[in-house]
mmCIF file of C-alpha atoms in Angstrom:
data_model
loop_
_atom_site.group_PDB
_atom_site.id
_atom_site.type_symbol
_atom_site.label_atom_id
_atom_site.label_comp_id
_atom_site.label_asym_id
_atom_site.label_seq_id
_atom_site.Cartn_x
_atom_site.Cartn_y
_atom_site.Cartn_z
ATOM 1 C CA UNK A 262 0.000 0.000 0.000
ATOM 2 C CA UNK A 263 1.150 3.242 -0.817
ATOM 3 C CA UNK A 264 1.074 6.060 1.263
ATOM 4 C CA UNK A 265 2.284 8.118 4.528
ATOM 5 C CA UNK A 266 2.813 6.670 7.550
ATOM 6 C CA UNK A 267 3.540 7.974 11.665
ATOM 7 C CA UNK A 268 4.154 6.591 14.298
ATOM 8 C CA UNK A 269 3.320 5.649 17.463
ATOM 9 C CA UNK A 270 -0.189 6.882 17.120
ATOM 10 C CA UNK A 271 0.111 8.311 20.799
ATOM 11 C CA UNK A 272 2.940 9.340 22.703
ATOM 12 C CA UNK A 273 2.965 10.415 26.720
ATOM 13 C CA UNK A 274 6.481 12.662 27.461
ATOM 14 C CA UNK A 275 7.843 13.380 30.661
ATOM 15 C CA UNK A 276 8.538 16.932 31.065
ATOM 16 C CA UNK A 277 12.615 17.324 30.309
ATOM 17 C CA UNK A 278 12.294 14.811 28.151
ATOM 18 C CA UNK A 279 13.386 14.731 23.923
ATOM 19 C CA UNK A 280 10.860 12.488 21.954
ATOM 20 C CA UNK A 281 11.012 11.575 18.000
ATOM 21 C CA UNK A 282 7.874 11.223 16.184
ATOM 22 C CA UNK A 283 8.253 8.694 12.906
ATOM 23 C CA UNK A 284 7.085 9.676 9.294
ATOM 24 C CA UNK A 285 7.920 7.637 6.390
ATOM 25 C CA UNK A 286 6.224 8.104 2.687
ATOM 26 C CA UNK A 287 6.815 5.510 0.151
ATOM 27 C CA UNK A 288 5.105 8.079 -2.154
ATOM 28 C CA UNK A 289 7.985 8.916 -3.943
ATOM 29 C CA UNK A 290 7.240 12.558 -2.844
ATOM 30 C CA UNK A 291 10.139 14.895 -2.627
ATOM 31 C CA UNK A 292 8.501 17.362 -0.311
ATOM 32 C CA UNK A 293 7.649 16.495 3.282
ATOM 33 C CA UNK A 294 6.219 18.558 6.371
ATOM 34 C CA UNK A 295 5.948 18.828 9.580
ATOM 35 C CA UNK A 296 2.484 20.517 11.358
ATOM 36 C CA UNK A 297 0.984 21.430 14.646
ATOM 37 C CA UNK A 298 -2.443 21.033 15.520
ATOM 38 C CA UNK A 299 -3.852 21.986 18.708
ATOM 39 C CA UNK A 300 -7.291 21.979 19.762
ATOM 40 C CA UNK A 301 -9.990 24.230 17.773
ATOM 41 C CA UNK A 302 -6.702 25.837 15.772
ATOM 42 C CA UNK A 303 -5.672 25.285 12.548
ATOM 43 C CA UNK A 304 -2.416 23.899 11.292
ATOM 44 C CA UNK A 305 1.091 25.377 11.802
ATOM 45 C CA UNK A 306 4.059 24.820 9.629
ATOM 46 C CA UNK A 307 6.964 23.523 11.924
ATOM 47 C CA UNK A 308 9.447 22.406 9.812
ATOM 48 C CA UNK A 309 9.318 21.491 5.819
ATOM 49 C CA UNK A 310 12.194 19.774 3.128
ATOM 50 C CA UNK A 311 11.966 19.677 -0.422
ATOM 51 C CA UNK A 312 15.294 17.878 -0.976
ATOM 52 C CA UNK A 313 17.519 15.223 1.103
ATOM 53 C CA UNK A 314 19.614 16.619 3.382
ATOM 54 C CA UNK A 315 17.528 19.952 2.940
ATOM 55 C CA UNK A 316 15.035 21.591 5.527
ATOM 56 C CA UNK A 317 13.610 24.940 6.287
ATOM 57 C CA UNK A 318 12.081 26.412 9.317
ATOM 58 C CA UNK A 319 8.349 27.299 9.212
ATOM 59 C CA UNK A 320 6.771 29.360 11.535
ATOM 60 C CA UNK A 321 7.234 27.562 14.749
ATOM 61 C CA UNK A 322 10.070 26.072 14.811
ATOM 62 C CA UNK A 323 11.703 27.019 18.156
ATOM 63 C CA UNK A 324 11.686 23.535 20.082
ATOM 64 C CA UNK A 325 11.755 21.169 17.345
ATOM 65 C CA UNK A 326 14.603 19.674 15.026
ATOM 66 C CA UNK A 327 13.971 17.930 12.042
ATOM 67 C CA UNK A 328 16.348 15.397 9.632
ATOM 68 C CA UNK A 329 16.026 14.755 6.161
ATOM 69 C CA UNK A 330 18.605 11.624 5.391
ATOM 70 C CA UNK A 331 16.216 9.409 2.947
ATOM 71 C CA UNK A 332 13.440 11.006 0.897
ATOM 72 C CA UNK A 333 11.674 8.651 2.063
ATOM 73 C CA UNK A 334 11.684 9.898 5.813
ATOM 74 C CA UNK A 335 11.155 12.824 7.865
ATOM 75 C CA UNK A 336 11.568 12.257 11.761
ATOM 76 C CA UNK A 337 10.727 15.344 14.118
ATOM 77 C CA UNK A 338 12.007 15.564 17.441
ATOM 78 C CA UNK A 339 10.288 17.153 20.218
ATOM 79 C CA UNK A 340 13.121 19.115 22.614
ATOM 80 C CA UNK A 341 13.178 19.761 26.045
ATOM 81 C CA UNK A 342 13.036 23.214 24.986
ATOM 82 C CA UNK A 343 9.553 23.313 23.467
ATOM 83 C CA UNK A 344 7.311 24.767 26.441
ATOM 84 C CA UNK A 345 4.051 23.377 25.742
ATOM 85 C CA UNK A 346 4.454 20.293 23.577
ATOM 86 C CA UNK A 347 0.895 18.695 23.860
ATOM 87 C CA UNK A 348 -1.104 18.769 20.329
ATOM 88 C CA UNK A 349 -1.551 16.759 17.317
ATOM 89 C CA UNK A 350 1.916 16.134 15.126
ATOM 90 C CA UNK A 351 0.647 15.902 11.628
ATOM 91 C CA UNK A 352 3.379 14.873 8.545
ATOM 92 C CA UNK A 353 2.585 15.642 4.718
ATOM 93 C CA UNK A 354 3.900 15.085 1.813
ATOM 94 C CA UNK A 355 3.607 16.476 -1.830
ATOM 95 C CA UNK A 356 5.300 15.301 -5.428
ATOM 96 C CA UNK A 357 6.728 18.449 -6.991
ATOM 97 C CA UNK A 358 7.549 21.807 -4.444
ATOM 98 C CA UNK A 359 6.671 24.567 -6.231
ATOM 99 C CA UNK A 360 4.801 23.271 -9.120
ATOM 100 C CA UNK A 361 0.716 25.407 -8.387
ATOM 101 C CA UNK A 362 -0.849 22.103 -8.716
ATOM 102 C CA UNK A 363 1.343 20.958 -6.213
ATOM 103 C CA UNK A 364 -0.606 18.696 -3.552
ATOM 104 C CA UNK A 365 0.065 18.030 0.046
ATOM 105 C CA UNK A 366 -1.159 14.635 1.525
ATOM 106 C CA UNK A 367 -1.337 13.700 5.338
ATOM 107 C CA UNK A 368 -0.446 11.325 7.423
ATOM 108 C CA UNK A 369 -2.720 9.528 10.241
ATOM 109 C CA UNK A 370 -1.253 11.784 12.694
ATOM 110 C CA UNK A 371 0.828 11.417 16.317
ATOM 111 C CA UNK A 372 -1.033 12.670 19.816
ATOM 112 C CA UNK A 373 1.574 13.665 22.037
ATOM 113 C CA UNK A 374 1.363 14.431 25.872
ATOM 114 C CA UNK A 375 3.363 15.742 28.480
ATOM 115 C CA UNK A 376 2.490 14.161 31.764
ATOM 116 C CA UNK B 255 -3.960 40.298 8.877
ATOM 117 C CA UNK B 256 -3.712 36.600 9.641
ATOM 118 C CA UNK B 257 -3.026 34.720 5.968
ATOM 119 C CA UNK B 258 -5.657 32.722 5.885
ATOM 120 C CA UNK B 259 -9.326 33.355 7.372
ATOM 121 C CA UNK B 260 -12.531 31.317 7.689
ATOM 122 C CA UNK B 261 -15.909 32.374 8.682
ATOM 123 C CA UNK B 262 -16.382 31.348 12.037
ATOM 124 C CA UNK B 263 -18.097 28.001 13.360
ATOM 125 C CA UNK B 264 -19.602 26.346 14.225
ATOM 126 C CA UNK B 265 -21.921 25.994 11.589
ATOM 127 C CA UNK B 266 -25.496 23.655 11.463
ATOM 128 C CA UNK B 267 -26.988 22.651 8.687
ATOM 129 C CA UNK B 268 -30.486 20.102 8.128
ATOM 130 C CA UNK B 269 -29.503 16.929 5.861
ATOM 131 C CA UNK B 270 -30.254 17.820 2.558
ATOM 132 C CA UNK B 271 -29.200 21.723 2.913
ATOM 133 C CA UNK B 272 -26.685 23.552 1.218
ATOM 134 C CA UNK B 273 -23.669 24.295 3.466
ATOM 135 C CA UNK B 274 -22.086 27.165 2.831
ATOM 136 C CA UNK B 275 -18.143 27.957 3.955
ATOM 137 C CA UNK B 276 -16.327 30.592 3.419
ATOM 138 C CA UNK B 277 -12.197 31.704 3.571
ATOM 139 C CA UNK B 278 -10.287 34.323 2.647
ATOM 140 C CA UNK B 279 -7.093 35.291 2.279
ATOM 141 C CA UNK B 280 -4.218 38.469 2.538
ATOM 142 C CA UNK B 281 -1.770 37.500 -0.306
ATOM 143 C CA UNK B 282 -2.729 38.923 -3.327
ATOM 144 C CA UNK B 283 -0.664 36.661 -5.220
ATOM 145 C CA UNK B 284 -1.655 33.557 -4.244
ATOM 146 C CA UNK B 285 -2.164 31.225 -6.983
ATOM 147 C CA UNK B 286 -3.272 27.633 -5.275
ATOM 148 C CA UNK B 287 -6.189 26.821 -2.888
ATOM 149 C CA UNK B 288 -6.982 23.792 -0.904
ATOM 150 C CA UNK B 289 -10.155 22.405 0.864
ATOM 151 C CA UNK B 290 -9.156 19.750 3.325
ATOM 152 C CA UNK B 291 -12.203 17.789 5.811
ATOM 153 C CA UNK B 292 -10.946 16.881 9.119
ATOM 154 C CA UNK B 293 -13.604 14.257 11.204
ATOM 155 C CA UNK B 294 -12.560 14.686 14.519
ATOM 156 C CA UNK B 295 -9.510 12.914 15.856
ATOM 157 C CA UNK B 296 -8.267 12.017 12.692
ATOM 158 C CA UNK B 297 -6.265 13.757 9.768
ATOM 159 C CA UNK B 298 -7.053 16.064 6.756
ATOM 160 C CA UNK B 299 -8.354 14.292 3.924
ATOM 161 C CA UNK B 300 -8.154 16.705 0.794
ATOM 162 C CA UNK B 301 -11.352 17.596 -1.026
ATOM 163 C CA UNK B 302 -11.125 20.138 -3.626
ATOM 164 C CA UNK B 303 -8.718 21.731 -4.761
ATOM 165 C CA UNK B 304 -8.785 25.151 -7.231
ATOM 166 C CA UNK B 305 -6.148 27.127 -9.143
ATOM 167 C CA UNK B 306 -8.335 29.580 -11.519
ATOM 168 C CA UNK B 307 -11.090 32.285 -10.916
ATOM 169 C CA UNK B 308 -14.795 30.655 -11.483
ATOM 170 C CA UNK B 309 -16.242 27.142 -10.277
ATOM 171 C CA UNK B 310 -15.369 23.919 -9.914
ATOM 172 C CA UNK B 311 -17.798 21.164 -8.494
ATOM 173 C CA UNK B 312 -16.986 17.476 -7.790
ATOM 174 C CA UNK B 313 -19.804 15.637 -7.484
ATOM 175 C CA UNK B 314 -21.754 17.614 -4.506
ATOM 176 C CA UNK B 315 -18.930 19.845 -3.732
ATOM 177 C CA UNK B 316 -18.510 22.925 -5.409
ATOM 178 C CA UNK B 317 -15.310 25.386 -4.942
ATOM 179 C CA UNK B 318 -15.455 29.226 -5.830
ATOM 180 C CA UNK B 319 -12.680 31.862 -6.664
ATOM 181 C CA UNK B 320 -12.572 34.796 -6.871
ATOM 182 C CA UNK B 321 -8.930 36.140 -6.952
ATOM 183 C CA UNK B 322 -9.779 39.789 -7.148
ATOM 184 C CA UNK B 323 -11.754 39.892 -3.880
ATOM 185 C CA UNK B 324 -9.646 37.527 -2.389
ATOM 186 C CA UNK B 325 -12.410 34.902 -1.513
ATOM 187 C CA UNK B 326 -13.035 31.262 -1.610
ATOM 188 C CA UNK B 327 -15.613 29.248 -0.798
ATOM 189 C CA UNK B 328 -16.955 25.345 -0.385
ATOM 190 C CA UNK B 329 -20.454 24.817 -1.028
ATOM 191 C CA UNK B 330 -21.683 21.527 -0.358
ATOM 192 C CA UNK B 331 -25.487 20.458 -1.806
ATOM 193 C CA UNK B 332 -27.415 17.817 -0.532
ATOM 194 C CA UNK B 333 -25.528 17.912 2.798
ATOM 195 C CA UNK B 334 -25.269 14.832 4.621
ATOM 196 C CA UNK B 335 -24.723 13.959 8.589
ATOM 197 C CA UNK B 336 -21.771 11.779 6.993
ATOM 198 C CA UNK B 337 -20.489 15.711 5.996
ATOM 199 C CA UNK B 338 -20.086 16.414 9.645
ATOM 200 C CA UNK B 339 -16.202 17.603 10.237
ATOM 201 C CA UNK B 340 -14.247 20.502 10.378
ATOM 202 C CA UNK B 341 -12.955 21.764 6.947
ATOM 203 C CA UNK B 342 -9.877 23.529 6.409
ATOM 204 C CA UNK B 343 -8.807 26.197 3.913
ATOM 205 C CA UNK B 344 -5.455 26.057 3.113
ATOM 206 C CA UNK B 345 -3.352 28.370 0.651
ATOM 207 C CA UNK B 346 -0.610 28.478 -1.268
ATOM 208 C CA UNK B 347 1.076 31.918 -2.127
ATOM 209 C CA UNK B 348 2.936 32.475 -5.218
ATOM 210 C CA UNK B 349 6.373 33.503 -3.321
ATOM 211 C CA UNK B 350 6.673 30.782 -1.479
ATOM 212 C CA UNK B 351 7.780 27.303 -2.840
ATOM 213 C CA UNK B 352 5.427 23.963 -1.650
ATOM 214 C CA UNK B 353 4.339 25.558 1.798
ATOM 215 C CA UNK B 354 0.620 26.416 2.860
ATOM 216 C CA UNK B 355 -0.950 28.211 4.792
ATOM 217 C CA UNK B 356 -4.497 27.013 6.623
ATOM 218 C CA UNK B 357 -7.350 28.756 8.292
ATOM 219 C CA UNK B 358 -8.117 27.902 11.622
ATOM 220 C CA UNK B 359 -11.390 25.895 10.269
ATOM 221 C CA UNK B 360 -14.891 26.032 10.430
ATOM 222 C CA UNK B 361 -17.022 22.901 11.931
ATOM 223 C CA UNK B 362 -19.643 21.761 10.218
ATOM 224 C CA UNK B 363 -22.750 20.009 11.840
ATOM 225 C CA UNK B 364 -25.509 18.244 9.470
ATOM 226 C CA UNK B 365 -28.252 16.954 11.349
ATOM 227 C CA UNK B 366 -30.815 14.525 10.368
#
């Protein structure tokens, strides 16, 4: 089956703790993303890469590191120096950066708490 | 100015209305727009998606544009409880390679 994948599906933290949420697209996708959701809000951009070995901050990036070694994965880690981790991790993916018709597809989505 | 802007929820319909949402947005030169439904818990599934001024309707859904007011909307016929979610509006301006931009989202209730 083709198509984008995250895991775990939930994730509890302990405050001062690093975590690494999973996305993987066999897609064949160049781009990939990284978004915030958090309850009643819509999404933020936290990280994005159109190219291997190739990211760029989006708007809320302080906290979070990203690596882009395979095209075929994205992993985001959640530092000890994001303040309020808890929300829904959401990973996309689109074909061709740039290109108008340009699509971005989802993954199922990681819940992560801080306990 | 936030980017992106959706008329705020939540909205009710009765099965078999016409739902009606509406976004808009700052950049002027945005040239790609994106309606995504969101059932609660889960992740955006995308619906429509629109790239020139006028209509476009998939089966019941039907996306408008108009570029010069800076306006796009999702009209759903025939709604359907099944059409309960939260739908997103998501943009693409024409600076900025791949990334969107998304309303906060507008939730839809269709009830029997």
């Amino acid at each position: 089956d083709g198509g984008i994948t995250q895991s775990p599906k939930y994730l509890f933290r302990k405050e001062g703790q690093n975590v690494t949420l999973s996305c993987e697209q066999n897609l064949n996708h160049d781009a990939m993303y990284w978004y915030r959701q958090d309850p009643g809000q819509g999404l933020r951009l936290i990280y994005y890469s159109q190219i291997v070995n190739d990211f760029q901050k989006g708007d809320i990036a302080e906290g979070y590191s990203v690596s882009r070694e395979k095209k075929e994965s994205f992993p985001l880690t959640v530092t000890s120096a994001q303040k309020n981790p808890t929300a829904f991790y959401l990973c996309a993916s689109s074909i061709l950066a740039g290109d108008p018709t340009d699509t971005q597809y989802f993954g199922p989505g990681t819940r992560l708490t801080v306990l | 100015q936030k980017e992106v802007e959706q008329n705020s929820g939540p909205l009710s319909v009765p099965e078999g209305a016409i739902a009606s949402l509406n976004c808009t947005y700052s950049d002027r030169g945005s040239q790609s727009f994106f309606w995504y439904r969101q059932y609660s818990g889960k992740s955006p599934e995308l619906i429509m998606s629109i790239y020139s001024n006028g209509d476009k309707e998939d089966g019941r859904f039907t996306a408008q544009l108009n570029k010069a007011s800076q306006y796009v909307s999702l009209l759903i016929r025939d709604s359907q409880p099944s059409d309960s979610a939260t739908y997103l509006c998501a943009v693409r301006r024409g600076s900025t390679l791949g990334r969107l931009y998304f309303g906060r989202g507008t939730q839809l209730t269709v009830w029997p």
